[in-house]
Amino acid sequence: MPEPVAVHGLLAVGAAGYWWQDAESGARLLRGDASGVSEVALPEGPDGLTVLSVHPADTGPAAVLYGHPGGDYGHLTEAGAPDRVLARRPALVRLPRVPSATGGPAGPGFVYTGFPPDARLEDPPVDGIRVAVHRTGEPFAHDRAVPLGDVPDALVTLEPTADPDAVLVKSTARGVTAHRLLRLAPGSGRPTVTELPAASSPRTRLVLGAHRWWRGEALGTPRAVLYALPPGETHPSAGEPVAFPDATAPAWFWGTRQGVVVRAVVAGGTEALYRIDGDSPEPRLLAQGAPGDSFPEVTAAPDAGCALWLRVGRRSDGGTAGHVEQLLDGTPAPRTLRTLPWPASAPGTTRFCAAGDGHRLPVRLSGTAGPVLLLEHGGLTALANAPLERALEDLVRAGRLTLARAVTRSLVPAHRVPSGERGYNDLLHAARYLREHTGPGRPLFVLGHSMGAVGAARAVLLEPGLFDGWILRFPVTDLVGFPALGIGRYWTALLGDPSRPEQRAALAALSPLHLPLPAGPLPPVLIQTGTHDTRADARHGRRLAERLRGRAAVTLSGYPVGHVERFCQAASRRAVAEVTAFVLDRAAFGHDRAVPARDSACVHDGTSAREGASGAHDPAAARDPEGASP
């Protein structure tokens, strides 16, 4: 059998595409262009760190980011520069190095998001995020931050544009998402910032191409609209909407110099890719898979002449294959750069249950035997590549597990949702359906990852008798104190603002850490946290574990990983093995709540699981070393 692989981190540079390929033996960075596919040599990382990302350039040295496995930030270095800087991943835009017309020093090499000079890799840096311009080969210490008005600490991402001297800056602060155009004077690299109209929601996207500017609204929802705009215009009224076929909604889009590639969702859950050229806003179908096929990774850049994607589809013999495909500007059809062995997904059927507000909630079932594991469809990061997803599919094919994926609705600010419905309780309704329709006596487990842990934990705390166990992986559990945990302060637009009394009350009614505990015993729970996870701070999981002790058999495990897992990371594989063992071991006990946890203080990074844990009601949580803002 070929070694299982995973593909991630796609990147387009000029007419070349780059991607990471993971296997248990390690990770490789591959480049594909007209001459074929070749491996990119990676330098050794400093201080025992791993390469998180590489930012190649058509000419000149590459910029490399080193950090903890799965982390979101690290040391940014460049050949020729005598030092390094702490930066986020991935948030770097390469710029041409053009000599000054006056004979002065060369222009900048790239724009990046970084942190103050005193920020340390050991302390998750969430404050002081800044945009800085770097000159190739010069010390990072000489870089100066670009002022972004009154939101210097906003959560910032950068995107290239078709203009080699301009960068699109997207930032979110105090519930408002803003777009700015950062333009550098050729040669001197002196920045100017132009305010663009504010985004109507975090689901707004701008792409600034050479012949068109593009604006997407409500992406990923049935109301999604994509507008083609004249260059220099960003308001929808200045352009025309792109007409997609009926029952087709754009989920996201990526720009090349001459157009955009759109990933759309067709009624029934099928994904499709469309190409729209800059001279005519007519979508042209590039690829549409059969039900179950997908395009889990897509990338392009408005300063590049190609798009790159991973297509996972069925072969003629019924198996599954992964294809890395590239579409060059000016060519009618994509070409395959690399075909990869891909484990076949188990056959599935889709059923529907009724949510509390009457919504028809899709539940996809794979397998017919063993315990039933319910998870949120969007709850795992990069579902097609996640190590856990592969391991669960293996158990399904072996007849040892039935996997149920509920297509829950997006979370919205709590104070706008009557009685906590609309996504927060969808997993509970799916669990009721499964308990009734998957056969008597079959154990039922629920798994929540990241924000999906909110729905999973709520389901168990509201009706513990439905479940035989629950798993929370890198979870969010505190919907009241989240602004003080990691990057949670940037989620107020998504969840609500607990500093406002009326919104705090609504959040407390939904928060797993604040829900009243049921009178009876709770099923066993496995909680996994990441030492280097800046998205879902480990204190979310530790605080809930502390609150549940004495009411449930609690296994709390910490791993030296970030929020995203990879096949090539041994710690990720251990975390996956712990999940599958938890489900299979406890399935034999049925509804017995007395089964002991394997280790109620189990950790894998040398840190005590009890260190810094506290209940949601403990005011000292914000004062102790673990409770302080990182």
XYZ file of C-alpha atoms in Angstrom, residues 3 135 138 144 146 190-191 216 267 360 377 434 464 483 523 532 616 629:
18
model
C 2.131 5.711 2.114
C 14.038 45.743 2.183
C 18.723 44.571 5.166
C 9.205 50.312 10.264
C 2.961 51.170 8.575
C 7.548 54.944 1.123
C 4.042 53.769 2.046
C -17.865 39.015 -2.907
C -27.455 22.195 -4.471
C -33.882 20.718 7.657
C -19.057 18.864 9.054
C -29.143 9.394 15.445
C -26.185 13.818 28.749
C -11.788 38.115 24.517
C -20.436 10.655 30.137
C 1.214 26.352 20.616
C -15.497 30.162 34.708
C -3.374 37.705 28.661
